[in-house]
mmCIF file of N, CA, C and O in Angstrom:
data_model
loop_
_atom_site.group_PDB
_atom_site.id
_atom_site.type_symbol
_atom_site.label_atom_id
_atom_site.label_comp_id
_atom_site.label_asym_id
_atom_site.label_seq_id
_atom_site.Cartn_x
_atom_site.Cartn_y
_atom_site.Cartn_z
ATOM 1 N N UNK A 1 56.939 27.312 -30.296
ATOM 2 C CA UNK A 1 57.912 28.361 -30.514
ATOM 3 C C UNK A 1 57.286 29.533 -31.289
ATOM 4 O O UNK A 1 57.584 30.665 -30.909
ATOM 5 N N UNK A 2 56.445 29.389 -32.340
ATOM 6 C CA UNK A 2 55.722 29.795 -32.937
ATOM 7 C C UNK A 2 54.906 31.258 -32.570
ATOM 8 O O UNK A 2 54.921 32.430 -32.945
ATOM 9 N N UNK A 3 53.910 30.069 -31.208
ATOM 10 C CA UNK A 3 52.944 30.969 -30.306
ATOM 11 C C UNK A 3 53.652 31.901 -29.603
ATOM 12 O O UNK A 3 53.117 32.997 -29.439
ATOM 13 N N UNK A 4 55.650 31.540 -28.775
ATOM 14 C CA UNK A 4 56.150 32.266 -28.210
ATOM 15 C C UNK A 4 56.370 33.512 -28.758
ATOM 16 O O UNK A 4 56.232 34.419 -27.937
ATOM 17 N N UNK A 5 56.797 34.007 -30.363
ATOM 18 C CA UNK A 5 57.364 34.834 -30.584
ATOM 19 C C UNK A 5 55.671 35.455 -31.177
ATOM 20 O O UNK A 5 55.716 36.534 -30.587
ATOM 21 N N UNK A 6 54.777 35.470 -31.655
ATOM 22 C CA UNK A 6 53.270 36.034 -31.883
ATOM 23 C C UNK A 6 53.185 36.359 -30.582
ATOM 24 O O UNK A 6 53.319 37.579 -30.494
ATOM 25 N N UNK A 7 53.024 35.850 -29.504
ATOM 26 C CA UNK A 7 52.497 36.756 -28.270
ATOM 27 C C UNK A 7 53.386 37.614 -27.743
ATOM 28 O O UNK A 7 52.937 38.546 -27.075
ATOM 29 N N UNK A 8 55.359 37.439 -27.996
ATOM 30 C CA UNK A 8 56.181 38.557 -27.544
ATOM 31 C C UNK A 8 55.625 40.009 -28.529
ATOM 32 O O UNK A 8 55.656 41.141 -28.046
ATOM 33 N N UNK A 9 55.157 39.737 -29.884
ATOM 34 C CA UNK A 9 55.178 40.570 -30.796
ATOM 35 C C UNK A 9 53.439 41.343 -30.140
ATOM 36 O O UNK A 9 53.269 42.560 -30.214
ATOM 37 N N UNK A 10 52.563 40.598 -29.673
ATOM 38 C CA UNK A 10 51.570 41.352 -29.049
ATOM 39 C C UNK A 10 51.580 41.980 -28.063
ATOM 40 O O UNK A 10 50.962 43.042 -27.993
ATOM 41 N N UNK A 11 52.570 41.284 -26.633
ATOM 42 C CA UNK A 11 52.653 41.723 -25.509
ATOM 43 C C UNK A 11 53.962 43.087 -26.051
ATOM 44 O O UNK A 11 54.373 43.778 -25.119
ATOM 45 N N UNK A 12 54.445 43.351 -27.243
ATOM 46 C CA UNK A 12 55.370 44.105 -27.306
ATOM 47 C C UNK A 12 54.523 45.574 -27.538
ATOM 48 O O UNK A 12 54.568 46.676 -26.991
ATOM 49 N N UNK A 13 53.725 44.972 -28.657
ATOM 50 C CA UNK A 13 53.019 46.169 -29.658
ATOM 51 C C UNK A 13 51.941 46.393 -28.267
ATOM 52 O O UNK A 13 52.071 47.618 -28.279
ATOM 53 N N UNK A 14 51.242 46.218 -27.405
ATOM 54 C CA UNK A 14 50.614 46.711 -26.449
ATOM 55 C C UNK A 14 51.363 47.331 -25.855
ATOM 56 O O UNK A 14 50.927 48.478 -25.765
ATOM 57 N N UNK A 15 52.796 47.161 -25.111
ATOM 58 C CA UNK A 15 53.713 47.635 -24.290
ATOM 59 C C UNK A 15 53.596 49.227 -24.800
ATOM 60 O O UNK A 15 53.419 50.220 -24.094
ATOM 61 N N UNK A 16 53.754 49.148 -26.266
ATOM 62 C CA UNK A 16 54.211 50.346 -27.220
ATOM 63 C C UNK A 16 53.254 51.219 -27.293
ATOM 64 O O UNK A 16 53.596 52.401 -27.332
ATOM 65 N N UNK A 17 51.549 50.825 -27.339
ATOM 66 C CA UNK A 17 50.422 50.973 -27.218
ATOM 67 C C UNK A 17 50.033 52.184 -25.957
ATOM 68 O O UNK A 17 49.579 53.319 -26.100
ATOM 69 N N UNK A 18 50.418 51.416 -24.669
ATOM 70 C CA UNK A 18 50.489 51.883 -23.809
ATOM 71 C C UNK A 18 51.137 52.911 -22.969
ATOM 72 O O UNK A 18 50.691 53.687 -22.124
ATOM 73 N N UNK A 19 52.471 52.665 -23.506
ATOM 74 C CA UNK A 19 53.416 53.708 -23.402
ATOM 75 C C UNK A 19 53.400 55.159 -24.192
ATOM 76 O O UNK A 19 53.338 55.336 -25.409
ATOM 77 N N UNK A 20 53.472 56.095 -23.193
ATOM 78 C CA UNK A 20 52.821 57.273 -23.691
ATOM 79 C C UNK A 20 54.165 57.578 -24.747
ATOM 80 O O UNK A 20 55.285 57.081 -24.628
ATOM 81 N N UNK A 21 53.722 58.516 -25.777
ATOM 82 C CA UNK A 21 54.866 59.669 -26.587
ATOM 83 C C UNK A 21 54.972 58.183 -27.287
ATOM 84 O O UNK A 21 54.357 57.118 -27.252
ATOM 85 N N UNK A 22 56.488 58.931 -28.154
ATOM 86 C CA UNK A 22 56.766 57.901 -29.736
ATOM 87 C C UNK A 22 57.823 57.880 -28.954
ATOM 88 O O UNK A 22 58.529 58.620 -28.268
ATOM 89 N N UNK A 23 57.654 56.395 -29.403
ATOM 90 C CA UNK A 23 58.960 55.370 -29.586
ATOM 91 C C UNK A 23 59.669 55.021 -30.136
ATOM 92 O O UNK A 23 59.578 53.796 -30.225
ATOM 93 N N UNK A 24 60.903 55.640 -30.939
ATOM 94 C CA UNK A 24 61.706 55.191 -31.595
ATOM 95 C C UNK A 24 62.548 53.897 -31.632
ATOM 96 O O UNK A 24 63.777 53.830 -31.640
ATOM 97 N N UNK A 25 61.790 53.031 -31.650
ATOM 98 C CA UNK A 25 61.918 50.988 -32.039
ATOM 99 C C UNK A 25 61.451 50.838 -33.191
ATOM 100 O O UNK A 25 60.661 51.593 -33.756
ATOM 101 N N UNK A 26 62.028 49.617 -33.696
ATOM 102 C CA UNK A 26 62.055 49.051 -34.573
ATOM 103 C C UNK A 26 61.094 47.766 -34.183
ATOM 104 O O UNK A 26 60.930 47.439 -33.008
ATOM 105 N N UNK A 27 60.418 47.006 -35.384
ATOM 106 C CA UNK A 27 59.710 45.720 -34.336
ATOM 107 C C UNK A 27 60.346 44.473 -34.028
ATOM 108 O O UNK A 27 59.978 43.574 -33.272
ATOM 109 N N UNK A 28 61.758 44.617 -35.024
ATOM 110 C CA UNK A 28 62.288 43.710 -34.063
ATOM 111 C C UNK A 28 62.586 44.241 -32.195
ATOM 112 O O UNK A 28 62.709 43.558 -31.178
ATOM 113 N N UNK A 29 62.605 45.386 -32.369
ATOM 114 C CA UNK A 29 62.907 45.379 -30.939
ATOM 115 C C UNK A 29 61.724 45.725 -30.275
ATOM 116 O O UNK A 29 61.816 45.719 -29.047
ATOM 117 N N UNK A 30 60.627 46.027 -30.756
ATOM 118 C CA UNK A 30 59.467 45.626 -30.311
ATOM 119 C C UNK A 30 59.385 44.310 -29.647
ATOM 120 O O UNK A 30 59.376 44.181 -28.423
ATOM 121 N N UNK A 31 59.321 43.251 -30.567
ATOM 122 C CA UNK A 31 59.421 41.435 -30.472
ATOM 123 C C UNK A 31 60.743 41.553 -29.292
ATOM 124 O O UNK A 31 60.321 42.111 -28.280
ATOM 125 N N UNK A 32 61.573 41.336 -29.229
ATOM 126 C CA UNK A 32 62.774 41.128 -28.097
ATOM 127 C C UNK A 32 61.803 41.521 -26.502
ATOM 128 O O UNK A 32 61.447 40.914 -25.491
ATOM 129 N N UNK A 33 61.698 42.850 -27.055
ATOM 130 C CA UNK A 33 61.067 43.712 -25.569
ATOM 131 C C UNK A 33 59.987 42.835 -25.048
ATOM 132 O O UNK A 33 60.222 42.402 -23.920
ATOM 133 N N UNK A 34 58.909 42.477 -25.558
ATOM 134 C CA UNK A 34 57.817 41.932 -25.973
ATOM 135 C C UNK A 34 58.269 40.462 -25.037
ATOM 136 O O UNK A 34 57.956 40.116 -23.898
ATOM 137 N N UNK A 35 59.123 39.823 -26.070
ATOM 138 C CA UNK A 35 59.611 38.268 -25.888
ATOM 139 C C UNK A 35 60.310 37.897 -23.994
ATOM 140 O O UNK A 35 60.232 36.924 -23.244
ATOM 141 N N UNK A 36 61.126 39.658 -23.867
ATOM 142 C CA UNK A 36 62.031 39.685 -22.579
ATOM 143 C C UNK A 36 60.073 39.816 -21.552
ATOM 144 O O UNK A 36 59.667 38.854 -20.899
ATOM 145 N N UNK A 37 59.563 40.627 -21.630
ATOM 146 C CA UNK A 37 58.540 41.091 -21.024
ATOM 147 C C UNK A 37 57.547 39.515 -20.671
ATOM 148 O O UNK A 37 57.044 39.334 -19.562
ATOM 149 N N UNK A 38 57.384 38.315 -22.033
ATOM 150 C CA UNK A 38 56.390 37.738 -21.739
ATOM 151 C C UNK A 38 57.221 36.134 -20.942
ATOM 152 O O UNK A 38 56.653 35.118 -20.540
ATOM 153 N N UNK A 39 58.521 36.427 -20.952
ATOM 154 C CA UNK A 39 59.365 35.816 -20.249
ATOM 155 C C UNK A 39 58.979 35.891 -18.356
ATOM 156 O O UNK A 39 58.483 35.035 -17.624
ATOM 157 N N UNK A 40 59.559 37.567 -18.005
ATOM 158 C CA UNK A 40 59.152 37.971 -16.741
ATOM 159 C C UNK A 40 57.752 37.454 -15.913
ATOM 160 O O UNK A 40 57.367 37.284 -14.757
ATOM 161 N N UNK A 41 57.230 37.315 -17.408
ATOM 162 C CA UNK A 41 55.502 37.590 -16.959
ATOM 163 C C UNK A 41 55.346 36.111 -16.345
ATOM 164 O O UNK A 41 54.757 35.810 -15.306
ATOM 165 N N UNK A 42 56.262 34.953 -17.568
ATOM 166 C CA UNK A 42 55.640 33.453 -17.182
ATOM 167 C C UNK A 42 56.588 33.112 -15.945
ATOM 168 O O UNK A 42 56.063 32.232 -15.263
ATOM 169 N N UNK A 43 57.742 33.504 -15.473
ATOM 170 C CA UNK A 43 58.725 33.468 -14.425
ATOM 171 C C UNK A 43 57.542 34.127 -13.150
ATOM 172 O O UNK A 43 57.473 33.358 -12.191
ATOM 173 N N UNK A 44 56.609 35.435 -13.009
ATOM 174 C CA UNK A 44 55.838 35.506 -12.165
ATOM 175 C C UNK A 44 55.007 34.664 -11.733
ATOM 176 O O UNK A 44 54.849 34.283 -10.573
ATOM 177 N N UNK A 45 54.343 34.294 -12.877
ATOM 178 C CA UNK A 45 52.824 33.422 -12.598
ATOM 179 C C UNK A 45 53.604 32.488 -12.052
ATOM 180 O O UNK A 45 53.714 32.624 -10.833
ATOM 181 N N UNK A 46 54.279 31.442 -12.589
ATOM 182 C CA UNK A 46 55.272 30.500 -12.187
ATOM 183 C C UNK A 46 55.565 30.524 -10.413
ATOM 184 O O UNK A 46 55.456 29.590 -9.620
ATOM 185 N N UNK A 47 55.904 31.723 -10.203
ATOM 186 C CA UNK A 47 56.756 31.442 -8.804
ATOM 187 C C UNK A 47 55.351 31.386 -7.878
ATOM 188 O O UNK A 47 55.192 30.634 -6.917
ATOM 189 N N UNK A 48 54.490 32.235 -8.324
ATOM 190 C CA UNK A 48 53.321 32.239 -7.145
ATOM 191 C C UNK A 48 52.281 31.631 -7.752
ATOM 192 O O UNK A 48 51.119 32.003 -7.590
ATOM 193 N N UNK A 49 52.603 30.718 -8.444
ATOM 194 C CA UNK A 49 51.978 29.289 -8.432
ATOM 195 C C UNK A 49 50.653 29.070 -9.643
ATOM 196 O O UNK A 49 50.021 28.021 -9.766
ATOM 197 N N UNK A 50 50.428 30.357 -10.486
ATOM 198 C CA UNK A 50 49.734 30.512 -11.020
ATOM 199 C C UNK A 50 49.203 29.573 -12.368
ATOM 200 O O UNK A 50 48.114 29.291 -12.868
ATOM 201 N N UNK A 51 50.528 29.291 -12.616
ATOM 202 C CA UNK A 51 50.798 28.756 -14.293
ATOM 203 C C UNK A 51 52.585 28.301 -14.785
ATOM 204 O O UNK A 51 53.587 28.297 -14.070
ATOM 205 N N UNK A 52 52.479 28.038 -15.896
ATOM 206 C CA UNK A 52 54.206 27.574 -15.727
ATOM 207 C C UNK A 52 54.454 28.303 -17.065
ATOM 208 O O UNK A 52 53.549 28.389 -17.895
ATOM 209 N N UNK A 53 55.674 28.825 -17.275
ATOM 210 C CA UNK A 53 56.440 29.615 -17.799
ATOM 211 C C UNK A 53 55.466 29.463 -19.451
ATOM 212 O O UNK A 53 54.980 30.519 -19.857
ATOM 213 N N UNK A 54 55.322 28.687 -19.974
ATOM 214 C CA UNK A 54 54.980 28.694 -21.069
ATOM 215 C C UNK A 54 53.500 28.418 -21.362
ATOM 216 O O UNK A 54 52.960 28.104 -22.423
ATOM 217 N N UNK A 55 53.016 28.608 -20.201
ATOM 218 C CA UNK A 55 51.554 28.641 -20.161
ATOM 219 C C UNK A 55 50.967 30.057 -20.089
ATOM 220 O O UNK A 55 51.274 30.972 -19.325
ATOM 221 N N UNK A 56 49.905 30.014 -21.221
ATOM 222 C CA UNK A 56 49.622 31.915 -20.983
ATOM 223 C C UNK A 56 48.334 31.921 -19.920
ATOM 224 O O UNK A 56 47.313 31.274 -20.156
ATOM 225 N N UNK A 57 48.451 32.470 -19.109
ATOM 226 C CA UNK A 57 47.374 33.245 -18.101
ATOM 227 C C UNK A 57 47.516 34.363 -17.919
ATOM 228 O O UNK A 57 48.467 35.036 -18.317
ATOM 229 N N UNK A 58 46.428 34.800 -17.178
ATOM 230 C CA UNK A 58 45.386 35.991 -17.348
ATOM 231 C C UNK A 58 46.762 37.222 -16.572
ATOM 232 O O UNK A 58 47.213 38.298 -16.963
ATOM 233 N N UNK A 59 47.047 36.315 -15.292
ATOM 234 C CA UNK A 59 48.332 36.990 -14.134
ATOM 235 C C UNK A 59 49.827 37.148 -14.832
ATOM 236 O O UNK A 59 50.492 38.145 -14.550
ATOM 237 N N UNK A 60 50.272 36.295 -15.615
ATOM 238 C CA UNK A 60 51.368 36.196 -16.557
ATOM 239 C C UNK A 60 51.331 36.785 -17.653
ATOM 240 O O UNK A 60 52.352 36.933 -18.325
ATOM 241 N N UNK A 61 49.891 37.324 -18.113
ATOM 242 C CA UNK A 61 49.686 38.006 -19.316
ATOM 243 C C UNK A 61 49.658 39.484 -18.887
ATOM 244 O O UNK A 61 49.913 40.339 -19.735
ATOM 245 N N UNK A 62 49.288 39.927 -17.307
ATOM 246 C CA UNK A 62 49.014 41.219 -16.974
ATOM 247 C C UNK A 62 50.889 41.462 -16.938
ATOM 248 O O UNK A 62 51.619 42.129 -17.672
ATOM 249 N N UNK A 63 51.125 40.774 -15.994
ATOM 250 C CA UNK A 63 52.656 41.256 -15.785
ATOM 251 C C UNK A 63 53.714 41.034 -17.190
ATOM 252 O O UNK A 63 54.516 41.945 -17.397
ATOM 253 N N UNK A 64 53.715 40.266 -17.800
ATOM 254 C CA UNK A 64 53.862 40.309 -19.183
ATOM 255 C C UNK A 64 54.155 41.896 -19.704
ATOM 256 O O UNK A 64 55.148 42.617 -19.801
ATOM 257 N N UNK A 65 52.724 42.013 -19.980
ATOM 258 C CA UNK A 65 52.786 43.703 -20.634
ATOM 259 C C UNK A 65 53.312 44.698 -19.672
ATOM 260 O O UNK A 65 54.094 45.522 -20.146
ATOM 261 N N UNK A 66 53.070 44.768 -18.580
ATOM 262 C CA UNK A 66 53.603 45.482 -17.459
ATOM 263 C C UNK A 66 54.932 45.468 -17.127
ATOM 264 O O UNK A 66 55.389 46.566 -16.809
ATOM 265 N N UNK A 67 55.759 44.435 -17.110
ATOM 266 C CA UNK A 67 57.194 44.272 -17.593
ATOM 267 C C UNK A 67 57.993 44.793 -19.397
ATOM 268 O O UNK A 67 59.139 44.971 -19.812
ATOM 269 N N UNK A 68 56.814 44.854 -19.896
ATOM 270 C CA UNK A 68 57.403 45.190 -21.477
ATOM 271 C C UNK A 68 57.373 46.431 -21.307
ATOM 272 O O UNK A 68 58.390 47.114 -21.426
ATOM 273 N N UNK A 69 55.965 47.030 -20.937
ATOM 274 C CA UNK A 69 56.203 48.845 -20.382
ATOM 275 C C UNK A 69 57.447 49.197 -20.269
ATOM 276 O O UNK A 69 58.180 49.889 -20.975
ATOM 277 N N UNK A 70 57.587 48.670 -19.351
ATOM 278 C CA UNK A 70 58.933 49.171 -18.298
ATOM 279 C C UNK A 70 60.380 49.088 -19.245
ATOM 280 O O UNK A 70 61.402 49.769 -19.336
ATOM 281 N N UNK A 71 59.867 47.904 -19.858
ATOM 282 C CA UNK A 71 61.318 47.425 -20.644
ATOM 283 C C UNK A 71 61.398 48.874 -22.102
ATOM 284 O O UNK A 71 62.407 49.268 -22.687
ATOM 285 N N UNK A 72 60.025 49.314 -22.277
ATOM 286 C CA UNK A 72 60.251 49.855 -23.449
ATOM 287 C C UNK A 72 61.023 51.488 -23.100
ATOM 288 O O UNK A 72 61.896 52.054 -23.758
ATOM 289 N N UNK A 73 60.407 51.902 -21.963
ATOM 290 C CA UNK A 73 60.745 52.568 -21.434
ATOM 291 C C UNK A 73 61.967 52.768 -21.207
ATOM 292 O O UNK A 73 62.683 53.653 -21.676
ATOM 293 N N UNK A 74 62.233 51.934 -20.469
ATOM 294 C CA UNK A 74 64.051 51.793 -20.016
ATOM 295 C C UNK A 74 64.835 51.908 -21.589
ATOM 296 O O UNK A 74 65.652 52.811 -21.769
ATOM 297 N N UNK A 75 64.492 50.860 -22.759
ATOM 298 C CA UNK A 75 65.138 51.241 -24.221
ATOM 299 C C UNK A 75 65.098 52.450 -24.860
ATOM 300 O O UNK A 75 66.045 52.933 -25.481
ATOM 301 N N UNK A 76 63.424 53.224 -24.643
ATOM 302 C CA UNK A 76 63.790 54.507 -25.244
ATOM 303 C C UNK A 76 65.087 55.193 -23.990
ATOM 304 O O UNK A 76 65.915 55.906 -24.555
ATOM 305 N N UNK A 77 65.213 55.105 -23.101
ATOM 306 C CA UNK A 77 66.045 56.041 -22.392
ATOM 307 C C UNK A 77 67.392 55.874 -22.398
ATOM 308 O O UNK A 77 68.275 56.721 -22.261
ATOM 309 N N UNK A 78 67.497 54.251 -22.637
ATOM 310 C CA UNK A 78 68.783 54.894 -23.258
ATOM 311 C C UNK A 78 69.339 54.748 -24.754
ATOM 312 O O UNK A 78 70.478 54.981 -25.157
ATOM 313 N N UNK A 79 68.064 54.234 -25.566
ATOM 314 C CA UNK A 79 68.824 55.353 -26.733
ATOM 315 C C UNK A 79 68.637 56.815 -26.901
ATOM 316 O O UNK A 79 69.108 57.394 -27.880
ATOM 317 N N UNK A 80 67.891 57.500 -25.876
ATOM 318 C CA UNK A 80 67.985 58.855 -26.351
ATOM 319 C C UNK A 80 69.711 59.390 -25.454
ATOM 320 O O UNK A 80 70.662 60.050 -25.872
ATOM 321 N N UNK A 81 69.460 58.758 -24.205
ATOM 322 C CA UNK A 81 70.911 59.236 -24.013
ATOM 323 C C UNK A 81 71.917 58.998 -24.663
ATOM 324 O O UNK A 81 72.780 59.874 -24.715
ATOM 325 N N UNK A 82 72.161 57.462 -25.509
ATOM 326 C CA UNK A 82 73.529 57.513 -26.693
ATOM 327 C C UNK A 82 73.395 58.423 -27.397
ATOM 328 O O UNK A 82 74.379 59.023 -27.830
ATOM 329 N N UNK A 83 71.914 58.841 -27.761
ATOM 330 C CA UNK A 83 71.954 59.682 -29.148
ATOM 331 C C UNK A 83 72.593 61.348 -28.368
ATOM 332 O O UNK A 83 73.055 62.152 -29.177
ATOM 333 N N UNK A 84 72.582 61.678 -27.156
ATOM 334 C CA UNK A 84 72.956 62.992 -26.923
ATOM 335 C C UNK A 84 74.219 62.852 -26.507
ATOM 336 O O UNK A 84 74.752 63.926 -26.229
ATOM 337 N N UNK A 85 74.995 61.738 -26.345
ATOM 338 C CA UNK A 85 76.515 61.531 -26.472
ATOM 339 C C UNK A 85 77.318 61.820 -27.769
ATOM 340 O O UNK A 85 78.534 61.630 -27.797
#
């Protein structure tokens, strides 16, 4: 459980890394994003046979961060839209 939430908090802070401009998150929602992202990642490797959900590989670790991107992305957008409501 341990290892789960240290690698959401890495696959998060890379997500954040990667993602261009500032991000207004917090690290808990770093970790969530991170945690939702390294979820997707082990559900990929998983289906196409790579590894199983809680096993880290190389394919589950790419899509991992590549799903947190996206996820961080999608969070800044819409808190900037609440904030212009």
């Amino acid at each position: 459980m341990i290892g789960f939430i240290v690698a959401g908090l890495i696959i998060g802070a890379l997500a954040r890394l990667i993602k261009p401009g500032k991000q207004n998150l917090g690290w808990i929602a770093t970790l969530l994003l991170g945690l939702a992202g390294s979820v997707i990642g082990g559900l990929v490797a998983n289906l196409i046979g790579t590894g199983d959900i809680f096993e880290l590989n190389v394919i589950g670790f790419i899509v991992a961060v590549v799903a947190a991107v996206l996820l961080v992305g999608t969070a800044e957008g819409l808190a900037a839209r609440s904030k212009k409501s």
